Coordinates of C-alpha atoms in Angstrom, one line a residue:
Chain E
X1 CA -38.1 27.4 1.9
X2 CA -39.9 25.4 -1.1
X3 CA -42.6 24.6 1.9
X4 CA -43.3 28.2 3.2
X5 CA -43.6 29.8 -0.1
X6 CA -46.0 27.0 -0.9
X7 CA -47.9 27.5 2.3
X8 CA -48.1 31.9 1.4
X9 CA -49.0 30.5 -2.2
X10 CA -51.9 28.8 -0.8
X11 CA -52.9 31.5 1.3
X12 CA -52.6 33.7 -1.5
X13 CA -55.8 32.0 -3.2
X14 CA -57.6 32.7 -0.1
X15 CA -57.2 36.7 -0.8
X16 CA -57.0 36.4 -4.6
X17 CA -60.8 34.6 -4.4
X18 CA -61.8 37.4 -2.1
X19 CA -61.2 40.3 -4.5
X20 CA -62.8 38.0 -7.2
X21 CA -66.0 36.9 -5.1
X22 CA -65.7 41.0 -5.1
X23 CA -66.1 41.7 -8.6
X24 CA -68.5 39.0 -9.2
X25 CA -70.7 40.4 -6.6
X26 CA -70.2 44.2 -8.6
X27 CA -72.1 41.9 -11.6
X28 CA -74.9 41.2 -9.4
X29 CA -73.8 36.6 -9.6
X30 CA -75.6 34.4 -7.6
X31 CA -73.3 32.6 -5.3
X32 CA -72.9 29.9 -7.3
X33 CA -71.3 32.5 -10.4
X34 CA -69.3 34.2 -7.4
X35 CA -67.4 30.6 -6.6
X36 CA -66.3 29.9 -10.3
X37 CA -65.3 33.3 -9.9
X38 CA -63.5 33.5 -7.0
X39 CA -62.0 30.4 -8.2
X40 CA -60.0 31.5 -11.9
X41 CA -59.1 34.6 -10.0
X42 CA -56.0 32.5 -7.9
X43 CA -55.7 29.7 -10.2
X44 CA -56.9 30.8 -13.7
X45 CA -53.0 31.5 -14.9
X46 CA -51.9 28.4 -13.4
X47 CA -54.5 26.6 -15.5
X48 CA -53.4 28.2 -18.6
X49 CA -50.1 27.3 -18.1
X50 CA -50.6 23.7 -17.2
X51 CA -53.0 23.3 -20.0
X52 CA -50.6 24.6 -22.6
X53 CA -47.5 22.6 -21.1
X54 CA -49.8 19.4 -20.9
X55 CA -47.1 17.5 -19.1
X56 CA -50.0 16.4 -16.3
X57 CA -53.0 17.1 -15.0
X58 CA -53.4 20.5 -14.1
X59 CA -52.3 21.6 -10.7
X60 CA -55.5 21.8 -8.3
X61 CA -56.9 18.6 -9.4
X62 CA -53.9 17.3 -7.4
X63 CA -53.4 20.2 -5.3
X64 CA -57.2 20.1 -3.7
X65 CA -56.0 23.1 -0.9
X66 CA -56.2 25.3 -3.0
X67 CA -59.7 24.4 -3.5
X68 CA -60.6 24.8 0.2
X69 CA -58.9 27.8 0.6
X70 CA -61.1 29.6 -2.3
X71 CA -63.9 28.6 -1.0
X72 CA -63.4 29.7 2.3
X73 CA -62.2 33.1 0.7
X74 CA -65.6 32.9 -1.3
X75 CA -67.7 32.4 2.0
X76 CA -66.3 34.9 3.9
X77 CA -66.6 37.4 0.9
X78 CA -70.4 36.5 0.9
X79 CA -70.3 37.3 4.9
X80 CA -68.5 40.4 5.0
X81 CA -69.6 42.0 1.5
X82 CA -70.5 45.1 3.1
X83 CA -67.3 45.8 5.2
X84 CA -64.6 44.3 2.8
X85 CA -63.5 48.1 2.0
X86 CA -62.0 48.2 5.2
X87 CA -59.5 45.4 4.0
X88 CA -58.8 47.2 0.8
X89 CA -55.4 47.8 1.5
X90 CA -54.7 44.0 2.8
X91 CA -56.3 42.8 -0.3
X92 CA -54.0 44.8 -2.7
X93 CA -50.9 43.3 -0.4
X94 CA -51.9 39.9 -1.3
X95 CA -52.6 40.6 -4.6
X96 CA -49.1 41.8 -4.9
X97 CA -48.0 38.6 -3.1
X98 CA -49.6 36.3 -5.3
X99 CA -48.1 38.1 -8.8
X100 CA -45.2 37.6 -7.2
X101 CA -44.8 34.0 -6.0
X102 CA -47.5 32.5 -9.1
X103 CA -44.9 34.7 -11.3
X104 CA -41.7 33.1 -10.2
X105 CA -43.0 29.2 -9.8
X106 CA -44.3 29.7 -13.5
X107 CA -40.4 30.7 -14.6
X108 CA -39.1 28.0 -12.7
X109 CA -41.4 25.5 -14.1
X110 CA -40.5 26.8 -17.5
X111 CA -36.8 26.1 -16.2
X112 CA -37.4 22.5 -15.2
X113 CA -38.9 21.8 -18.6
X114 CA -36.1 23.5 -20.6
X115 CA -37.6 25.8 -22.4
X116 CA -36.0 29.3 -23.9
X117 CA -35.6 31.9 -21.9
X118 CA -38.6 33.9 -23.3
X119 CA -40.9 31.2 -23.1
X120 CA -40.1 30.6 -19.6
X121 CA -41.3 34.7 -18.9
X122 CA -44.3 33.9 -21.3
X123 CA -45.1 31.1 -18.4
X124 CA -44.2 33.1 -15.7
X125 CA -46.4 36.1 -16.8
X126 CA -49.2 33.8 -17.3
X127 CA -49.4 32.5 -14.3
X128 CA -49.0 35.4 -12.4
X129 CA -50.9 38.1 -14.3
X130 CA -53.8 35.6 -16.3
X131 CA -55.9 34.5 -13.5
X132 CA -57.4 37.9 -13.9
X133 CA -57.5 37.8 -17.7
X134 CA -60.3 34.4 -17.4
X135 CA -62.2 36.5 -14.8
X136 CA -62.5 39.1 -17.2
X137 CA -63.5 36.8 -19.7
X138 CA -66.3 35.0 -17.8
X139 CA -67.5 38.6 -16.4
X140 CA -68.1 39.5 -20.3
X141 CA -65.2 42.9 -19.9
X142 CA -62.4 43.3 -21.7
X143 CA -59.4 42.1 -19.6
X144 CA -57.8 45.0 -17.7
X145 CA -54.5 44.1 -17.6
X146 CA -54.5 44.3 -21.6
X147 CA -55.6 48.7 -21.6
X148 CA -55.2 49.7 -18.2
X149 CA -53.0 48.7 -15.1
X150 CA -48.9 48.3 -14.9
X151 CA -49.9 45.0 -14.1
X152 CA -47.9 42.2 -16.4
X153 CA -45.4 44.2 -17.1
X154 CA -44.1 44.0 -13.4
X155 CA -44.6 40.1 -14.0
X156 CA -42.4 40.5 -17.0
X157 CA -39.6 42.5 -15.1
X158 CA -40.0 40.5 -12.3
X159 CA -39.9 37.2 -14.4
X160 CA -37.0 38.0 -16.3
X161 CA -35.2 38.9 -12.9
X162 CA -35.2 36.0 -11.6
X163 CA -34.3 33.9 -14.4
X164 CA -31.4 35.6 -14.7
X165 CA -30.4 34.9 -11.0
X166 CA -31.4 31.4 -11.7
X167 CA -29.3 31.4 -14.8
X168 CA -26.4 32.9 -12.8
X169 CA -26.6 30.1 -10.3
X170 CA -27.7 32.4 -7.6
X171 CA -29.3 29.9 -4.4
X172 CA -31.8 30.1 -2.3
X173 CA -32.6 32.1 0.0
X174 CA -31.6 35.3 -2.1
X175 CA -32.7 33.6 -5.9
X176 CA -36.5 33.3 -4.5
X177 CA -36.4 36.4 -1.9
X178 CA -35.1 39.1 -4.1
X179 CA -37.5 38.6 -7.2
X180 CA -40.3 38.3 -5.1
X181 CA -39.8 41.6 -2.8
X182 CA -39.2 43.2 -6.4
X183 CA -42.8 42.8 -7.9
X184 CA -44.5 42.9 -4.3
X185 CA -43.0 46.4 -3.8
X186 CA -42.8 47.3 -7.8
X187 CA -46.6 46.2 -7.3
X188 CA -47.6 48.3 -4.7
X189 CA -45.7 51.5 -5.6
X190 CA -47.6 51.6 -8.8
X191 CA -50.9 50.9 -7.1
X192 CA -50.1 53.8 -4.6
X193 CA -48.9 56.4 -7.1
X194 CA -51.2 55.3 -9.2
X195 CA -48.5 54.8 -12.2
X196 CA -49.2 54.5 -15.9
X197 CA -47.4 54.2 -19.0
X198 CA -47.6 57.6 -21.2
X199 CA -50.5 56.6 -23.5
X200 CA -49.3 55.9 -26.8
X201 CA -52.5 56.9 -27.9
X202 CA -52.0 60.7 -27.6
X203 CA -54.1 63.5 -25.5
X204 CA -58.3 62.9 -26.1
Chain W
X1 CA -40.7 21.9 -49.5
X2 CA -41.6 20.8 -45.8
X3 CA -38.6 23.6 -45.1
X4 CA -40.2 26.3 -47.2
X5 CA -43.3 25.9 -45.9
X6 CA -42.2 26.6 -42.6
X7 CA -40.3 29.5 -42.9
X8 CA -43.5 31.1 -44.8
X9 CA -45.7 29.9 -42.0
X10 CA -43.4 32.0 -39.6
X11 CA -43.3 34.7 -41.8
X12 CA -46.9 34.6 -42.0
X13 CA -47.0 35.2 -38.3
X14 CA -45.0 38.3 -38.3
X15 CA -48.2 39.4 -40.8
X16 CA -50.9 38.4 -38.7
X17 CA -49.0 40.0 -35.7
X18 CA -49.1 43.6 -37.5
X19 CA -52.8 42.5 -38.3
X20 CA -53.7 41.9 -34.7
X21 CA -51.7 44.7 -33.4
X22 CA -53.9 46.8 -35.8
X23 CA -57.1 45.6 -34.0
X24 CA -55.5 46.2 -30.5
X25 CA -54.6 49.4 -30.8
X26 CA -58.6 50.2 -32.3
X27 CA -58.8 49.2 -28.7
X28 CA -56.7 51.6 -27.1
X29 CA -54.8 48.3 -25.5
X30 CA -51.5 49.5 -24.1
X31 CA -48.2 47.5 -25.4
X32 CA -48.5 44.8 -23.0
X33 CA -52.5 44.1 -24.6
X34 CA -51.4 45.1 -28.2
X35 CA -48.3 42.5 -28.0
X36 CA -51.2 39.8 -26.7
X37 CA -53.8 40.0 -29.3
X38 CA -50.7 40.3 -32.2
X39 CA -49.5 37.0 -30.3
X40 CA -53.0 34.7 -30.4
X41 CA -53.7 36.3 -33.7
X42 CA -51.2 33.6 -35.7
X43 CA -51.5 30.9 -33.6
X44 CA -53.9 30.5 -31.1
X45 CA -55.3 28.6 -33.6
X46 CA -52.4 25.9 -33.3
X47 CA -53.1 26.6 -30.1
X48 CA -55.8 25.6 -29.6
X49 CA -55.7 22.1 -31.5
X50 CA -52.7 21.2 -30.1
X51 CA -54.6 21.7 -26.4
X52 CA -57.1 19.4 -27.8
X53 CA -54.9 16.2 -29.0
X54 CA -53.2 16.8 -26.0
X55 CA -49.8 14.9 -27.4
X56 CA -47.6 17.3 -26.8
X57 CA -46.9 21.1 -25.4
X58 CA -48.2 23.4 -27.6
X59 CA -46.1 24.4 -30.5
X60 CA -44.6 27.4 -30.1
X61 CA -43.0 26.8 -26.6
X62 CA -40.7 24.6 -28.7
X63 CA -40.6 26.4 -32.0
X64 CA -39.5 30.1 -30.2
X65 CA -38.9 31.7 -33.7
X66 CA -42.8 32.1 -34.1
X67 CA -42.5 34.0 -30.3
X68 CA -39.9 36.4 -32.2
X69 CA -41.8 37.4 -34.8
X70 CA -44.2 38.2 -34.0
X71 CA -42.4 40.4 -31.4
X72 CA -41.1 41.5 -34.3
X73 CA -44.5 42.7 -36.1
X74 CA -45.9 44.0 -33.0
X75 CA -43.1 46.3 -32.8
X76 CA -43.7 47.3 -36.8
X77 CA -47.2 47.9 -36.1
X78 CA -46.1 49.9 -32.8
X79 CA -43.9 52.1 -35.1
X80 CA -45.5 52.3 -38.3
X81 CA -49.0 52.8 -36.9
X82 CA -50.4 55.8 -38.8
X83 CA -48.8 54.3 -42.2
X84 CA -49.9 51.0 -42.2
X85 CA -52.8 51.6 -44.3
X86 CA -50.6 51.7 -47.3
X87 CA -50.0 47.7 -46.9
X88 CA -53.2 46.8 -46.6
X89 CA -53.3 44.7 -49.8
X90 CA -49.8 43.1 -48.1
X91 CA -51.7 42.7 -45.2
X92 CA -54.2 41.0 -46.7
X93 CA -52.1 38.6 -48.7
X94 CA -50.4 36.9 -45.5
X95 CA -53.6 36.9 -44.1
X96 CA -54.7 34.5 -46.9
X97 CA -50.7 33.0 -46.7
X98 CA -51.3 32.1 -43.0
X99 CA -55.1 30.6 -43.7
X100 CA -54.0 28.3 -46.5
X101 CA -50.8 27.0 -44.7
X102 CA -51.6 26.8 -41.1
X103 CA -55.3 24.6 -42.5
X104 CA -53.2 22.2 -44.1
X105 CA -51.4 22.1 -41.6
X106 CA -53.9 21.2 -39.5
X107 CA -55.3 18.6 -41.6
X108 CA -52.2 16.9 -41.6
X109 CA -51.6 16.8 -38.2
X110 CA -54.9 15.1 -37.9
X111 CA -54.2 12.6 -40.7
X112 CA -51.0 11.6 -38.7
X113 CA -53.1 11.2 -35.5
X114 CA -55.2 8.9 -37.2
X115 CA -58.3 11.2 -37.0
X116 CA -61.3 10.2 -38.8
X117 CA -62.1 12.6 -41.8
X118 CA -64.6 15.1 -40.2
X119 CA -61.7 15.5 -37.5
X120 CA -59.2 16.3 -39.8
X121 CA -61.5 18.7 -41.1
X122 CA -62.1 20.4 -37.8
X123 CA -58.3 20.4 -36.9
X124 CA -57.4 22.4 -40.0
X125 CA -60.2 25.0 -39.5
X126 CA -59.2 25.1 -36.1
X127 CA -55.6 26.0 -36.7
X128 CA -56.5 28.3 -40.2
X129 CA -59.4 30.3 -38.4
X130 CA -60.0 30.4 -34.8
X131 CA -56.9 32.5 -33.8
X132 CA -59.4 35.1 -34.6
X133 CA -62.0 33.5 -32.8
X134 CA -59.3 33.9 -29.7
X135 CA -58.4 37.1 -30.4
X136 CA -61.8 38.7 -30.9
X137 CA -62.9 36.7 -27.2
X138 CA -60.2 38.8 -25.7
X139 CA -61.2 42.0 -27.4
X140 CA -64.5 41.2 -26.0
X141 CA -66.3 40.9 -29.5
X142 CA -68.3 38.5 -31.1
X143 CA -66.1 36.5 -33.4
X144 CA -66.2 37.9 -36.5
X145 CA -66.1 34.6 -38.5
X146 CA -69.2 33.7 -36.9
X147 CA -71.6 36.4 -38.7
X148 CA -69.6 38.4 -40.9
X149 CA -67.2 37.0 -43.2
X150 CA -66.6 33.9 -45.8
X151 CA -63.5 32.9 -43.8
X152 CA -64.4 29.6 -42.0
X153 CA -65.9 28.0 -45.2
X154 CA -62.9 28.8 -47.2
X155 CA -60.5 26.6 -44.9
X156 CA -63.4 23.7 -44.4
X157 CA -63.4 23.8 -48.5
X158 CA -59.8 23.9 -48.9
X159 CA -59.0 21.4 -46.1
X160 CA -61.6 18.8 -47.6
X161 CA -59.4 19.5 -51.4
X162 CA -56.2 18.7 -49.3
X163 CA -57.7 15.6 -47.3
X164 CA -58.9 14.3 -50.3
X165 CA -55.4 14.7 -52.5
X166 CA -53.9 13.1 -49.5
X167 CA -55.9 10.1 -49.6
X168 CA -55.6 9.5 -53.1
X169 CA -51.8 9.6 -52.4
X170 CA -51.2 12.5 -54.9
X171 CA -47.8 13.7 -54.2
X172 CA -46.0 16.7 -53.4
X173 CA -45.6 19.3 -54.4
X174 CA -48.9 19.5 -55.8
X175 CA -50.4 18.0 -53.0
X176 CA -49.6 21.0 -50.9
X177 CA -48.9 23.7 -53.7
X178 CA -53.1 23.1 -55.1
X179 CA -54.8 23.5 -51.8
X180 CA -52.5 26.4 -50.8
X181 CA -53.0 28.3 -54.0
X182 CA -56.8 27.8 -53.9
X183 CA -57.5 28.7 -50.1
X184 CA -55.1 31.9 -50.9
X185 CA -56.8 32.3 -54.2
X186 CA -60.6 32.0 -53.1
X187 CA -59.9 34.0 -50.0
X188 CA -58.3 36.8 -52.0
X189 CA -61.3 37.1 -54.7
X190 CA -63.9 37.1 -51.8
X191 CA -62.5 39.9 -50.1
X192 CA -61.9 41.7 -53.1
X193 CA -65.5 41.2 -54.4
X194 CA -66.6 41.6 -50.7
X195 CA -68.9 38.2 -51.2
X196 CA -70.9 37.3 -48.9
X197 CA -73.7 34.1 -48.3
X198 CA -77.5 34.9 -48.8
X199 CA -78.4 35.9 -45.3
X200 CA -80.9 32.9 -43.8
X201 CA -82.0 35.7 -41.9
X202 CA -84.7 37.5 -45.0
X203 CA -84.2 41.0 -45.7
X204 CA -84.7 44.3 -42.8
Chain Z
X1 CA -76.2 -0.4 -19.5
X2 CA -73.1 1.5 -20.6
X3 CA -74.3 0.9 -23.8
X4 CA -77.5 2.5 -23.0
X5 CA -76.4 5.4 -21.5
X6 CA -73.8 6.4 -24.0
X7 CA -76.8 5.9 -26.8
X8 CA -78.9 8.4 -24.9
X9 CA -75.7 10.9 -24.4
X10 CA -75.2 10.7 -28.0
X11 CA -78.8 11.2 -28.0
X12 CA -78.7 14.5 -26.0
X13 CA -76.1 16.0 -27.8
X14 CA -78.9 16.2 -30.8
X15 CA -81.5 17.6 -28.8
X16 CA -78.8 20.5 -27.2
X17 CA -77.0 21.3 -30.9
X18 CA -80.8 22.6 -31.7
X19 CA -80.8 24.6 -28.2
X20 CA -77.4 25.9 -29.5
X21 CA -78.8 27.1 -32.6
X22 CA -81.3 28.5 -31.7
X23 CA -79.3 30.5 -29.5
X24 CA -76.7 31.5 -32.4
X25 CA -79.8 32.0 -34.7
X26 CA -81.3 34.9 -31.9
X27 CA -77.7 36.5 -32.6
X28 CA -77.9 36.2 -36.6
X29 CA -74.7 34.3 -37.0
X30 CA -74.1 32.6 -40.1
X31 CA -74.0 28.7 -40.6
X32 CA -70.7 28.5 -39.5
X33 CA -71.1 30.4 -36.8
X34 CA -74.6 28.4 -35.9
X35 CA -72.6 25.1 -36.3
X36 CA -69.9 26.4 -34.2
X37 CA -72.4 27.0 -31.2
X38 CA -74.3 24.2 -31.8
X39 CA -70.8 22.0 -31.0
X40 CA -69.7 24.0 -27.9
X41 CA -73.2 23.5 -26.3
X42 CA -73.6 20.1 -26.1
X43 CA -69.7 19.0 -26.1
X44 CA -67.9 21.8 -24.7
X45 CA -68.3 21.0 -20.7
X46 CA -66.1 17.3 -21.1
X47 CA -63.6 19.0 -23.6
X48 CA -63.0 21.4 -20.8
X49 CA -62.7 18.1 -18.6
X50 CA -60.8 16.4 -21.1
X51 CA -58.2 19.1 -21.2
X52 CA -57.7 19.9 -17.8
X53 CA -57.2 16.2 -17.0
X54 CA -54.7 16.1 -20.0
X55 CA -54.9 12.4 -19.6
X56 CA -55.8 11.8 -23.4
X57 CA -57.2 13.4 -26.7
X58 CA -60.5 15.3 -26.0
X59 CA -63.1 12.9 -26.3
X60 CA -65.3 13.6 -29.4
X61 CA -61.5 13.4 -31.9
X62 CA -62.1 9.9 -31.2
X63 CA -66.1 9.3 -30.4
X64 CA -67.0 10.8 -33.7
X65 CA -70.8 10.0 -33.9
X66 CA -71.5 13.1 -31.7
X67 CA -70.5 15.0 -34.3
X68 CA -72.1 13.7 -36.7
X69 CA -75.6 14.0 -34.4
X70 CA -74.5 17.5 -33.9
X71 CA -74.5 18.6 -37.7
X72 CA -78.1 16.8 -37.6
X73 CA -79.2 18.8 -35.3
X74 CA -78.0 22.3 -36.6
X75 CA -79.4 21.1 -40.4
X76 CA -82.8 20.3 -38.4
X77 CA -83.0 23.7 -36.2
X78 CA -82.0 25.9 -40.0
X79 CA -84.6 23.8 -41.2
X80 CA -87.2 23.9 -39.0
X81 CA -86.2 27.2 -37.2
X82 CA -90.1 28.9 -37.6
X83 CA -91.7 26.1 -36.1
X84 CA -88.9 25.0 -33.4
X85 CA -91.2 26.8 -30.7
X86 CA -93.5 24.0 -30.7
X87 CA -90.8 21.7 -29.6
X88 CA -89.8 23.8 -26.6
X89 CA -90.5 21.2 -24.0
X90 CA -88.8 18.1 -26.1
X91 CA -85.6 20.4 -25.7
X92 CA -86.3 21.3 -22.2
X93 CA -86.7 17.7 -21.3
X94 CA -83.5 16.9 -23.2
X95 CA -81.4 19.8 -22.1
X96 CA -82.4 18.1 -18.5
X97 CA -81.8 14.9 -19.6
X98 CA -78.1 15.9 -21.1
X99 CA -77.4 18.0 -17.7
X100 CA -78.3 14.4 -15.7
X101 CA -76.4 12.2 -18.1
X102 CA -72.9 14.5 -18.6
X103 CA -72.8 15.2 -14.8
X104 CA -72.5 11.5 -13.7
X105 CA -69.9 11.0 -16.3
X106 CA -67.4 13.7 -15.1
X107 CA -68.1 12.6 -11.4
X108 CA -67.4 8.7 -13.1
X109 CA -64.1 10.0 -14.8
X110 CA -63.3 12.0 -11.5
X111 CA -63.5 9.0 -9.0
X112 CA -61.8 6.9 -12.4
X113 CA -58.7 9.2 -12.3
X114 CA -58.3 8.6 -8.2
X115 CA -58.9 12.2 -7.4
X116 CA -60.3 13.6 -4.0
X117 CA -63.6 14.1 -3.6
X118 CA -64.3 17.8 -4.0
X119 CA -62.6 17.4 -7.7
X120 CA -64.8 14.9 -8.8
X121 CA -67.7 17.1 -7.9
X122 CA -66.2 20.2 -9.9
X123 CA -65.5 17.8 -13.2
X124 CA -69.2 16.5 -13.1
X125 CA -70.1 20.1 -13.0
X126 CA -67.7 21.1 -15.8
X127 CA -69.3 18.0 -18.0
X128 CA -73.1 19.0 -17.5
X129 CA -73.1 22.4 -16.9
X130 CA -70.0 24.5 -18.6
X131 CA -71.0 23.5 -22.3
X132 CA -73.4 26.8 -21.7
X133 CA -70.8 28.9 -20.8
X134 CA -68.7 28.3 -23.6
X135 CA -71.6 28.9 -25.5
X136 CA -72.3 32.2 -23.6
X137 CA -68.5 32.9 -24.0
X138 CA -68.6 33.0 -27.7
X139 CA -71.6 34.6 -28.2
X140 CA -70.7 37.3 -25.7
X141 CA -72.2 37.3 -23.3
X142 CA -72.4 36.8 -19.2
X143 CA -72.8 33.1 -18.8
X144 CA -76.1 33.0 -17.6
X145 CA -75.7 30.0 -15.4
X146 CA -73.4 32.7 -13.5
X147 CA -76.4 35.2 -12.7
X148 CA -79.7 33.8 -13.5
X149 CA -80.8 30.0 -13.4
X150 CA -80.6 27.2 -10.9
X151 CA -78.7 25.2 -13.2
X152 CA -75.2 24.5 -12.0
X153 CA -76.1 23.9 -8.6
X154 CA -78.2 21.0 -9.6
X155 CA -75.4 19.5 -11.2
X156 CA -73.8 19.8 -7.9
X157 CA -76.0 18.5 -5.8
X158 CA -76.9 15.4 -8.6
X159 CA -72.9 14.6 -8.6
X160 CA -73.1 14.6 -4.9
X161 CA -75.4 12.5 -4.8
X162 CA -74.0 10.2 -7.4
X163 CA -70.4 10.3 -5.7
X164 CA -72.1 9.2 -2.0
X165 CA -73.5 6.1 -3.9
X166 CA -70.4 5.3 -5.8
X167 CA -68.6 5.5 -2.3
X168 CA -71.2 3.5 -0.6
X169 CA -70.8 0.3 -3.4
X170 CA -74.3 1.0 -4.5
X171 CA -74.5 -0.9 -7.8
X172 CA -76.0 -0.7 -11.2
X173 CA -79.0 0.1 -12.1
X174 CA -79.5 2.0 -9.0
X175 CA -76.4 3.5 -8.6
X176 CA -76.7 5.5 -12.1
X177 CA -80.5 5.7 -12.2
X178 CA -81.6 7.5 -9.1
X179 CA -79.2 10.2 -9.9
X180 CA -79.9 11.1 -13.2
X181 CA -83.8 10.7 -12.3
X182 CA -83.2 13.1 -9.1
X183 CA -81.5 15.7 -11.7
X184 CA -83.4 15.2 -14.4
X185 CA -86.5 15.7 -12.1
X186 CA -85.1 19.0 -10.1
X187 CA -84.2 20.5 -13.4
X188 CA -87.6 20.0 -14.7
X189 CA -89.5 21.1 -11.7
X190 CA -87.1 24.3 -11.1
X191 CA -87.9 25.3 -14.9
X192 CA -91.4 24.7 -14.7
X193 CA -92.2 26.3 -11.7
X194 CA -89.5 28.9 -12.2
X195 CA -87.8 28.3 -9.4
X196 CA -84.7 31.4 -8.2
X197 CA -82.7 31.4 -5.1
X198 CA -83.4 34.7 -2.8
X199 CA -81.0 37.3 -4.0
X200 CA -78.5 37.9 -1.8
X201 CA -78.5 41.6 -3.0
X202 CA -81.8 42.8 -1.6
X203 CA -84.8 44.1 -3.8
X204 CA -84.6 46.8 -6.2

């Protein structure tokens, strides 16, 4: 179980640096701009989190498959460019995909190191949902997830989900599964109906 | 004292969280953004330096009463929106409270780390100032300490007063009472007085 | 030899806290603000090493004469800031020479920590070549190694070739000398001759 959601994990990077390389090519980078992009997409949360728990290196510098898999994501962005709209669909699947399993290994690492139960969502929704919050960043925009999309807040639902299964000494394979297939189609339904919170702004 | 001083640094936090939640929302962030930039407001400062020593996981995924309020304030802020004008002075106060007490802060933790003096310096100015250096990155502005405000030089000043009390083992509680009081003091006449440095820049 | 090499890194940071001012100077920060940019430039690629390798406190907490060259710097670029153009080439030539140096030092630290080869390659880039995207970070904008110059890819190449002689038992002086000449001298050619890659967006 552990092994297979590691393997989608890995193959998640692979889609998450194509929808990076994607938006780094919208900015006009040169390939070299697209890579580190295409690179903080995946793993950018990850980092974060790793960085703030300083309990070891962070993860890709042991991890290096992760690498590979970006940068394959990255060349065949580069290839493709011009007919990667026909994958728009498979993109936004994987994207879902990857909130969901970076999500849940971030709570479950906040698990293992004891921490409260909020700060174990606080990891889980930066690790799912911040990847895109660097690429924001390093692209000079302000980060979507903060004004636009229902985007960490189905990492928070999610998140808080499965810590509470976890808590209730729920096992495998229905602890990992349910959570998962929560945000993935949470995810998706949102993207497809094009959800949004009523602003709390008012009407312009 | 140690014990008083922490429960105003918290407090503090639920102030810079209603600050930072202010900024937000000048944004048009939804909740999820507003609750981030009230969050790095108070201590991505201590963030920060406590990613740099690298001896331990940051502070506030052990200390989770910082996490509350500062939910807490966001929440206020959320509420109160279109009244929180009146308590601007308030505002303003903490917003000194916080710069005095989280730069000695960071001094200290730089004089128990051994640091030499310029890097105890740089710890405290890190922890008083540069949660609003985080917090305007993520709002995609250029940090306003950098050209705008006598901020930065008020907790290099005040950090230097409390290195140097330290050293000359002057004990507390005027060790930490006279630096707080002058950082909160100074801070309080500049903005009221709106001082600013000569330009270097000549006149337009 | 060591020796030697860590006098000229020190060195370099001098030569890049001017660059960095300059730079903060074009954007009419303050001193603070100048200082501020002036660090990052120079030392902000190996703190971004330092922390994601959470091995030990970032570097410069304990090596504290860069910091000390750095403040030189800044004071020389405020003083000197009308007639700084005449220098341009002295900082070219020791932007290139700090790019060289920094480079083989996070590929040194990389093979050091046991990690696979692909890492090493991405922490000598971080070293020489990520200073300037902090920079560009706080200053707002899009890091410009990102879009515009043939800067990061150097470092690549440099560190590869570095890492293939390290693998190979070359030894001192070669072993660190015909790398840092090869980058040194590609930096300043591509500069001088102002050298692009073919856009891989077609002409306007």
């Amino acid at each position: 179980m552990e092994q297979i959601l590691n393997y989608i994990s890995i193959g998640g990077s692979f889609a998450l640096a194509i929808s990076g390389s994607l938006k780094a090519m919208g900015k006009k980078f040169d390939p070299f701009g697209i890579l580190i992009i295409a690179f903080v997409t995946p793993v950018g949360g990850g980092t974060l989190r790793d960085i703030l728990l300083t309990e070891k290196s962070v993860f890709w510098l042991k991890e290096t498959p992760y690498i590979y898999f970006i940068i394959a994501g990255t060349i065949m962005a580069l290839i493709f460019r011009k007919r990667l709209t026909y994958f728009h669909n498979t993109l936004m699947f994987f994207d879902a995909v990857g909130l969901a399993l970076y999500t849940i290994t971030g709570v479950q690492i906040g698990i293992d190191n004891d921490l409260s139960f909020i700060n174990c969502i606080i990891l889980g929704t930066l690790t799912g949902a911040f990847g895109g919050v660097v690429r924001d960043i390093l692209v000079n925009e302000v980060p979507v997830i903060f004004h636009k999309e229902i985007y960490a807040t189905v990492s928070i639902v999610g998140g808080i989900f499965y810590w509470a299964l976890a808590r209730f000494n729920v096992s495998n394979p229905f602890l990992q599964i349910a959570p998962i297939l929560f945000i993935i189609a949470a995810r998706i339904l949102i993207t497809y109906y094009k959800l949004a919170f009523p602003s709390i702004y008012g009407k312009k």
